Amino acid sequence: MALKMLLPNGFKKIGWVLLIPSTIIGFIMMLSPNDDILDLHSTVFALYNDEILGQNKHTGFINTNITNTLVGVCFILGGIMVGFSKEKKEDEFIANLRLSSLMWAVWVNYILLLLSFLFIYGFGFFQVMIYNMFTVLIIFIGRFNFLLFKSKMTATYEK
Amino acid sequence: MKNDLKVQRAIFNITQEDLANKVSVSRQTIHAIESNKYIPSTTLAIKIAKVFGRGVEEIFILEESD
């Protein structure tokens, strides 16, 4: 089935190590009024660089603040490892829970996005767009782990 | 769909954990099947029936609503 698309169980721990700090730092950066909470500059290769108030849109090496890049990459890689690693005992029921959690996450995410389109404007909407890059993974991971926990809890009452 | 799993387990004196190990699934899966929260695949249903030496239709029974 879709088991072929799952990572080995060992990736889950690595995923949490990447996901939790990047989520916390990301939140702090989003909520902070200052732009330079963490200022890590480096030369990177840009396929497309369209600087705000900049002159050129070009491909090439640029020297820029890569804090957002690092936080975003760590979050995405961590989230994918946490969400799409096999459980210790991966079977069809767990796969079913995973699929239904994924559907649920997409539904909830797009309902929230629809409401945001309708009721949030200006700079607030720009922030919504940024949050929206990450919410599907977060909602999926939350829902999937909740369902796993619920099924483990109800199973312990029976022998 | 209803099933006879609990009765069969009692007859054979097998726990959910034992049955889960025999058919290579997690204990939560067996519990979910018994609580009618999950309908097993054909393969799993046949494996479970084989453990009890019965046919699949004797253990998993279609209801009117199905």
PDB file of C-alpha atoms in Angstrom:
ATOM      1  CA  MET A   1       0.000   0.000   0.000  1.00  0.00           C
ATOM      2  CA  ALA A   2       1.311   3.457   0.852  1.00  0.00           C
ATOM      3  CA  LEU A   3       3.811   1.809   3.204  1.00  0.00           C
ATOM      4  CA  LYS A   4       6.452   2.280   0.530  1.00  0.00           C
ATOM      5  CA  MET A   5       6.217   6.038   1.033  1.00  0.00           C
ATOM      6  CA  LEU A   6       6.923   5.860   4.775  1.00  0.00           C
ATOM      7  CA  LEU A   7      10.324   6.420   6.346  1.00  0.00           C
ATOM      8  CA  PRO A   8      11.828   3.907   8.779  1.00  0.00           C
ATOM      9  CA  ASN A   9      10.770   4.312  12.437  1.00  0.00           C
ATOM     10  CA  GLY A  10      14.188   5.650  13.449  1.00  0.00           C
ATOM     11  CA  PHE A  11      13.518   8.922  11.655  1.00  0.00           C
ATOM     12  CA  LYS A  12      10.747   9.816  14.080  1.00  0.00           C
ATOM     13  CA  LYS A  13      13.072  10.824  16.918  1.00  0.00           C
ATOM     14  CA  ILE A  14      15.269  12.848  14.565  1.00  0.00           C
ATOM     15  CA  GLY A  15      12.109  14.503  13.314  1.00  0.00           C
ATOM     16  CA  TRP A  16      11.045  15.622  16.796  1.00  0.00           C
ATOM     17  CA  VAL A  17      14.534  17.010  17.455  1.00  0.00           C
ATOM     18  CA  LEU A  18      14.198  19.182  14.337  1.00  0.00           C
ATOM     19  CA  LEU A  19      10.505  19.994  14.646  1.00  0.00           C
ATOM     20  CA  ILE A  20      10.147  21.216  18.227  1.00  0.00           C
ATOM     21  CA  PRO A  21      12.937  23.824  18.300  1.00  0.00           C
ATOM     22  CA  SER A  22      12.136  25.101  14.800  1.00  0.00           C
ATOM     23  CA  THR A  23       8.442  25.500  15.736  1.00  0.00           C
ATOM     24  CA  ILE A  24       9.319  27.413  18.905  1.00  0.00           C
ATOM     25  CA  ILE A  25      11.854  29.639  17.153  1.00  0.00           C
ATOM     26  CA  GLY A  26       9.472  30.169  14.244  1.00  0.00           C
ATOM     27  CA  PHE A  27       6.692  31.290  16.599  1.00  0.00           C
ATOM     28  CA  ILE A  28       9.005  33.668  18.437  1.00  0.00           C
ATOM     29  CA  MET A  29      10.191  35.142  15.146  1.00  0.00           C
ATOM     30  CA  MET A  30       6.617  35.583  13.878  1.00  0.00           C
ATOM     31  CA  LEU A  31       5.398  37.234  17.062  1.00  0.00           C
ATOM     32  CA  SER A  32       8.463  39.404  17.578  1.00  0.00           C
ATOM     33  CA  PRO A  33       8.305  43.019  16.369  1.00  0.00           C
ATOM     34  CA  ASN A  34      12.052  42.961  15.635  1.00  0.00           C
ATOM     35  CA  ASP A  35      13.435  41.522  12.441  1.00  0.00           C
ATOM     36  CA  ASP A  36      16.743  40.505  13.924  1.00  0.00           C
ATOM     37  CA  ILE A  37      15.997  38.036  16.704  1.00  0.00           C
ATOM     38  CA  LEU A  38      18.504  35.762  15.078  1.00  0.00           C
ATOM     39  CA  ASP A  39      20.666  37.160  12.350  1.00  0.00           C
ATOM     40  CA  LEU A  40      22.618  34.509  10.521  1.00  0.00           C
ATOM     41  CA  HIS A  41      24.156  35.689   7.310  1.00  0.00           C
ATOM     42  CA  SER A  42      25.607  33.453   4.690  1.00  0.00           C
ATOM     43  CA  THR A  43      26.250  33.248   0.970  1.00  0.00           C
ATOM     44  CA  VAL A  44      23.675  31.015  -0.654  1.00  0.00           C
ATOM     45  CA  PHE A  45      22.651  30.090  -4.178  1.00  0.00           C
ATOM     46  CA  ALA A  46      19.366  31.692  -5.209  1.00  0.00           C
ATOM     47  CA  LEU A  47      17.439  30.352  -8.190  1.00  0.00           C
ATOM     48  CA  TYR A  48      15.286  33.425  -7.945  1.00  0.00           C
ATOM     49  CA  ASN A  49      15.980  36.486  -5.856  1.00  0.00           C
ATOM     50  CA  ASP A  50      13.379  39.222  -5.852  1.00  0.00           C
ATOM     51  CA  GLU A  51      14.466  41.535  -3.056  1.00  0.00           C
ATOM     52  CA  ILE A  52      11.989  43.997  -1.664  1.00  0.00           C
ATOM     53  CA  LEU A  53      13.197  47.439  -2.839  1.00  0.00           C
ATOM     54  CA  GLY A  54      16.000  45.614  -4.609  1.00  0.00           C
ATOM     55  CA  GLN A  55      17.185  46.168  -8.106  1.00  0.00           C
ATOM     56  CA  ASN A  56      17.671  42.859  -9.810  1.00  0.00           C
ATOM     57  CA  LYS A  57      15.790  39.607 -10.040  1.00  0.00           C
ATOM     58  CA  HIS A  58      18.477  37.163 -10.878  1.00  0.00           C
ATOM     59  CA  THR A  59      19.896  33.718 -10.385  1.00  0.00           C
ATOM     60  CA  GLY A  60      23.188  33.494  -8.570  1.00  0.00           C
ATOM     61  CA  PHE A  61      24.991  33.614  -5.255  1.00  0.00           C
ATOM     62  CA  ILE A  62      23.764  36.168  -2.719  1.00  0.00           C
ATOM     63  CA  ASN A  63      24.676  37.071   0.833  1.00  0.00           C
ATOM     64  CA  THR A  64      21.531  37.220   2.942  1.00  0.00           C
ATOM     65  CA  ASN A  65      19.914  36.467   6.303  1.00  0.00           C
ATOM     66  CA  ILE A  66      19.243  32.740   6.219  1.00  0.00           C
ATOM     67  CA  THR A  67      17.454  32.415   9.593  1.00  0.00           C
ATOM     68  CA  ASN A  68      14.058  31.980   7.908  1.00  0.00           C
ATOM     69  CA  THR A  69      15.538  29.445   5.524  1.00  0.00           C
ATOM     70  CA  LEU A  70      17.059  27.366   8.320  1.00  0.00           C
ATOM     71  CA  VAL A  71      13.936  27.469  10.511  1.00  0.00           C
ATOM     72  CA  GLY A  72      11.669  26.634   7.570  1.00  0.00           C
ATOM     73  CA  VAL A  73      13.821  23.766   6.303  1.00  0.00           C
ATOM     74  CA  CYS A  74      14.184  22.266   9.787  1.00  0.00           C
ATOM     75  CA  PHE A  75      10.429  22.531  10.350  1.00  0.00           C
ATOM     76  CA  ILE A  76       9.534  20.904   7.039  1.00  0.00           C
ATOM     77  CA  LEU A  77      12.090  18.099   7.333  1.00  0.00           C
ATOM     78  CA  GLY A  78      11.193  17.522  11.002  1.00  0.00           C
ATOM     79  CA  GLY A  79       7.478  17.540  10.274  1.00  0.00           C
ATOM     80  CA  ILE A  80       7.815  15.098   7.394  1.00  0.00           C
ATOM     81  CA  MET A  81       9.965  12.754   9.485  1.00  0.00           C
ATOM     82  CA  VAL A  82       7.542  12.847  12.420  1.00  0.00           C
ATOM     83  CA  GLY A  83       4.415  12.507  10.313  1.00  0.00           C
ATOM     84  CA  PHE A  84       5.577  10.011   7.735  1.00  0.00           C
ATOM     85  CA  SER A  85       7.778   7.608   9.666  1.00  0.00           C
ATOM     86  CA  LYS A  86       6.481   4.129  10.322  1.00  0.00           C
ATOM     87  CA  GLU A  87       5.150   3.360  13.748  1.00  0.00           C
ATOM     88  CA  LYS A  88       6.957   0.592  15.662  1.00  0.00           C
ATOM     89  CA  LYS A  89       4.195  -1.797  14.642  1.00  0.00           C
ATOM     90  CA  GLU A  90       2.847  -0.420  11.369  1.00  0.00           C
ATOM     91  CA  ASP A  91      -0.258  -2.257  10.231  1.00  0.00           C
ATOM     92  CA  GLU A  92      -3.410  -1.593   8.206  1.00  0.00           C
ATOM     93  CA  PHE A  93      -5.299  -0.008  11.114  1.00  0.00           C
ATOM     94  CA  ILE A  94      -2.481   2.486  11.766  1.00  0.00           C
ATOM     95  CA  ALA A  95      -2.330   3.192   8.009  1.00  0.00           C
ATOM     96  CA  ASN A  96      -6.081   3.843   8.097  1.00  0.00           C
ATOM     97  CA  LEU A  97      -5.659   6.256  11.023  1.00  0.00           C
ATOM     98  CA  ARG A  98      -2.842   7.992   9.147  1.00  0.00           C
ATOM     99  CA  LEU A  99      -4.931   8.438   6.003  1.00  0.00           C
ATOM    100  CA  SER A 100      -7.987   9.721   7.869  1.00  0.00           C
ATOM    101  CA  SER A 101      -5.787  12.151   9.868  1.00  0.00           C
ATOM    102  CA  LEU A 102      -4.295  13.457   6.601  1.00  0.00           C
ATOM    103  CA  MET A 103      -7.761  14.058   5.131  1.00  0.00           C
ATOM    104  CA  TRP A 104      -8.928  15.695   8.340  1.00  0.00           C
ATOM    105  CA  ALA A 105      -5.868  17.981   8.387  1.00  0.00           C
ATOM    106  CA  VAL A 106      -6.421  19.114   4.798  1.00  0.00           C
ATOM    107  CA  TRP A 107     -10.115  19.809   5.487  1.00  0.00           C
ATOM    108  CA  VAL A 108      -9.430  21.783   8.682  1.00  0.00           C
ATOM    109  CA  ASN A 109      -6.536  23.671   7.102  1.00  0.00           C
ATOM    110  CA  TYR A 110      -8.564  24.797   4.100  1.00  0.00           C
ATOM    111  CA  ILE A 111     -11.599  25.737   6.162  1.00  0.00           C
ATOM    112  CA  LEU A 112      -9.336  27.928   8.298  1.00  0.00           C
ATOM    113  CA  LEU A 113      -7.734  29.368   5.152  1.00  0.00           C
ATOM    114  CA  LEU A 114     -11.144  30.083   3.636  1.00  0.00           C
ATOM    115  CA  LEU A 115     -12.228  31.900   6.799  1.00  0.00           C
ATOM    116  CA  SER A 116      -8.944  33.829   6.734  1.00  0.00           C
ATOM    117  CA  PHE A 117      -9.572  34.930   3.150  1.00  0.00           C
ATOM    118  CA  LEU A 118     -13.031  36.123   4.135  1.00  0.00           C
ATOM    119  CA  PHE A 119     -12.261  37.859   7.413  1.00  0.00           C
ATOM    120  CA  ILE A 120      -8.579  38.826   7.593  1.00  0.00           C
ATOM    121  CA  TYR A 121      -7.041  41.619   5.539  1.00  0.00           C
ATOM    122  CA  GLY A 122      -3.881  43.670   5.243  1.00  0.00           C
ATOM    123  CA  PHE A 123      -0.666  42.646   6.964  1.00  0.00           C
ATOM    124  CA  GLY A 124      -2.587  40.122   9.075  1.00  0.00           C
ATOM    125  CA  PHE A 125      -3.342  38.166   5.920  1.00  0.00           C
ATOM    126  CA  PHE A 126       0.352  38.114   5.015  1.00  0.00           C
ATOM    127  CA  GLN A 127       0.990  36.498   8.394  1.00  0.00           C
ATOM    128  CA  VAL A 128      -1.825  34.000   7.732  1.00  0.00           C
ATOM    129  CA  MET A 129      -0.139  32.998   4.477  1.00  0.00           C
ATOM    130  CA  ILE A 130       3.075  32.304   6.364  1.00  0.00           C
ATOM    131  CA  TYR A 131       1.313  30.235   9.041  1.00  0.00           C
ATOM    132  CA  ASN A 132      -0.549  28.367   6.337  1.00  0.00           C
ATOM    133  CA  MET A 133       2.703  26.984   4.948  1.00  0.00           C
ATOM    134  CA  PHE A 134       3.081  24.955   8.117  1.00  0.00           C
ATOM    135  CA  THR A 135      -0.377  24.252   9.505  1.00  0.00           C
ATOM    136  CA  VAL A 136      -1.245  21.166   7.420  1.00  0.00           C
ATOM    137  CA  LEU A 137       1.713  19.242   8.839  1.00  0.00           C
ATOM    138  CA  ILE A 138       1.060  20.425  12.395  1.00  0.00           C
ATOM    139  CA  ILE A 139      -2.657  19.590  12.271  1.00  0.00           C
ATOM    140  CA  PHE A 140      -1.932  16.186  10.709  1.00  0.00           C
ATOM    141  CA  ILE A 141       0.705  15.292  13.309  1.00  0.00           C
ATOM    142  CA  GLY A 142      -1.569  16.459  16.132  1.00  0.00           C
ATOM    143  CA  ARG A 143      -4.615  14.568  14.873  1.00  0.00           C
ATOM    144  CA  PHE A 144      -2.695  11.359  14.069  1.00  0.00           C
ATOM    145  CA  ASN A 145      -0.992  11.230  17.470  1.00  0.00           C
ATOM    146  CA  PHE A 146      -4.297  11.996  19.204  1.00  0.00           C
ATOM    147  CA  LEU A 147      -5.997   9.076  17.424  1.00  0.00           C
ATOM    148  CA  LEU A 148      -3.079   6.766  18.229  1.00  0.00           C
ATOM    149  CA  PHE A 149      -3.217   7.793  21.900  1.00  0.00           C
ATOM    150  CA  LYS A 150      -7.002   7.309  22.018  1.00  0.00           C
ATOM    151  CA  SER A 151      -6.786   3.841  20.483  1.00  0.00           C
ATOM    152  CA  LYS A 152      -3.991   2.825  22.886  1.00  0.00           C
ATOM    153  CA  MET A 153      -5.986   4.106  25.886  1.00  0.00           C
ATOM    154  CA  THR A 154      -9.211   2.283  24.956  1.00  0.00           C
ATOM    155  CA  ALA A 155      -7.268  -0.899  24.159  1.00  0.00           C
ATOM    156  CA  THR A 156      -5.735  -1.042  27.644  1.00  0.00           C
ATOM    157  CA  TYR A 157      -9.162  -1.491  29.266  1.00  0.00           C
ATOM    158  CA  GLU A 158      -9.709  -4.748  27.482  1.00  0.00           C
ATOM    159  CA  LYS A 159      -7.662  -7.907  27.655  1.00  0.00           C
TER     160      LYS A 159
ATOM    161  CA  MET B   1     -20.640  -5.609  10.104  1.00  0.00           C
ATOM    162  CA  LYS B   2     -20.483  -7.497  13.387  1.00  0.00           C
ATOM    163  CA  ASN B   3     -17.982 -10.089  14.442  1.00  0.00           C
ATOM    164  CA  ASP B   4     -17.550 -13.021  16.727  1.00  0.00           C
ATOM    165  CA  LEU B   5     -13.974 -12.333  17.699  1.00  0.00           C
ATOM    166  CA  LYS B   6     -14.476 -11.971  21.448  1.00  0.00           C
ATOM    167  CA  VAL B   7     -16.385 -15.245  21.685  1.00  0.00           C
ATOM    168  CA  GLN B   8     -13.799 -17.082  19.589  1.00  0.00           C
ATOM    169  CA  ARG B   9     -10.978 -15.709  21.716  1.00  0.00           C
ATOM    170  CA  ALA B  10     -12.776 -16.855  24.866  1.00  0.00           C
ATOM    171  CA  ILE B  11     -13.295 -20.363  23.399  1.00  0.00           C
ATOM    172  CA  PHE B  12      -9.645 -20.636  22.485  1.00  0.00           C
ATOM    173  CA  ASN B  13      -8.536 -18.715  25.585  1.00  0.00           C
ATOM    174  CA  ILE B  14      -6.417 -16.214  23.619  1.00  0.00           C
ATOM    175  CA  THR B  15      -5.807 -12.615  24.631  1.00  0.00           C
ATOM    176  CA  GLN B  16      -6.009  -9.720  22.186  1.00  0.00           C
ATOM    177  CA  GLU B  17      -2.225  -9.482  22.338  1.00  0.00           C
ATOM    178  CA  ASP B  18      -1.790 -13.171  21.459  1.00  0.00           C
ATOM    179  CA  LEU B  19      -4.177 -12.929  18.533  1.00  0.00           C
ATOM    180  CA  ALA B  20      -2.457  -9.745  17.350  1.00  0.00           C
ATOM    181  CA  ASN B  21       0.925 -11.472  17.363  1.00  0.00           C
ATOM    182  CA  LYS B  22      -0.419 -14.514  15.529  1.00  0.00           C
ATOM    183  CA  VAL B  23      -1.744 -12.368  12.657  1.00  0.00           C
ATOM    184  CA  SER B  24       1.100  -9.799  12.765  1.00  0.00           C
ATOM    185  CA  VAL B  25      -0.895  -6.714  13.677  1.00  0.00           C
ATOM    186  CA  SER B  26      -0.962  -4.414  16.714  1.00  0.00           C
ATOM    187  CA  ARG B  27      -3.193  -5.056  19.715  1.00  0.00           C
ATOM    188  CA  GLN B  28      -5.029  -1.801  18.974  1.00  0.00           C
ATOM    189  CA  THR B  29      -6.077  -3.266  15.622  1.00  0.00           C
ATOM    190  CA  ILE B  30      -7.667  -6.344  17.239  1.00  0.00           C
ATOM    191  CA  HIS B  31      -9.390  -4.113  19.802  1.00  0.00           C
ATOM    192  CA  ALA B  32     -10.675  -1.768  17.057  1.00  0.00           C
ATOM    193  CA  ILE B  33     -12.045  -4.752  15.081  1.00  0.00           C
ATOM    194  CA  GLU B  34     -13.819  -6.166  18.155  1.00  0.00           C
ATOM    195  CA  SER B  35     -15.308  -2.743  18.979  1.00  0.00           C
ATOM    196  CA  ASN B  36     -16.568  -2.436  15.377  1.00  0.00           C
ATOM    197  CA  LYS B  37     -14.469   0.680  14.890  1.00  0.00           C
ATOM    198  CA  TYR B  38     -12.485  -0.888  12.066  1.00  0.00           C
ATOM    199  CA  ILE B  39     -13.302  -3.388   9.321  1.00  0.00           C
ATOM    200  CA  PRO B  40     -10.260  -5.522   8.528  1.00  0.00           C
ATOM    201  CA  SER B  41      -8.986  -6.113   5.031  1.00  0.00           C
ATOM    202  CA  THR B  42      -9.776  -9.415   3.320  1.00  0.00           C
ATOM    203  CA  THR B  43      -6.273 -10.696   4.014  1.00  0.00           C
ATOM    204  CA  LEU B  44      -6.450  -9.930   7.710  1.00  0.00           C
ATOM    205  CA  ALA B  45      -9.976 -11.364   8.038  1.00  0.00           C
ATOM    206  CA  ILE B  46      -8.851 -14.630   6.424  1.00  0.00           C
ATOM    207  CA  LYS B  47      -5.774 -14.789   8.688  1.00  0.00           C
ATOM    208  CA  ILE B  48      -7.946 -14.280  11.784  1.00  0.00           C
ATOM    209  CA  ALA B  49     -10.449 -16.915  10.648  1.00  0.00           C
ATOM    210  CA  LYS B  50      -7.585 -19.389  10.080  1.00  0.00           C
ATOM    211  CA  VAL B  51      -6.374 -18.906  13.671  1.00  0.00           C
ATOM    212  CA  PHE B  52      -9.779 -20.099  14.896  1.00  0.00           C
ATOM    213  CA  GLY B  53     -10.104 -22.775  12.223  1.00  0.00           C
ATOM    214  CA  ARG B  54     -13.358 -21.283  10.938  1.00  0.00           C
ATOM    215  CA  GLY B  55     -14.569 -19.691   7.718  1.00  0.00           C
ATOM    216  CA  VAL B  56     -14.488 -15.905   7.310  1.00  0.00           C
ATOM    217  CA  GLU B  57     -18.302 -15.670   7.055  1.00  0.00           C
ATOM    218  CA  GLU B  58     -18.676 -17.485  10.362  1.00  0.00           C
ATOM    219  CA  ILE B  59     -16.618 -14.871  12.182  1.00  0.00           C
ATOM    220  CA  PHE B  60     -17.522 -11.689  10.252  1.00  0.00           C
ATOM    221  CA  ILE B  61     -21.244 -11.266   9.685  1.00  0.00           C
ATOM    222  CA  LEU B  62     -22.845  -8.758   7.313  1.00  0.00           C
ATOM    223  CA  GLU B  63     -25.621  -6.663   8.782  1.00  0.00           C
ATOM    224  CA  GLU B  64     -28.707  -5.162   7.096  1.00  0.00           C
ATOM    225  CA  SER B  65     -27.088  -1.713   7.088  1.00  0.00           C
ATOM    226  CA  ASP B  66     -24.107  -3.029   5.088  1.00  0.00           C
TER     227      ASP B  66
END
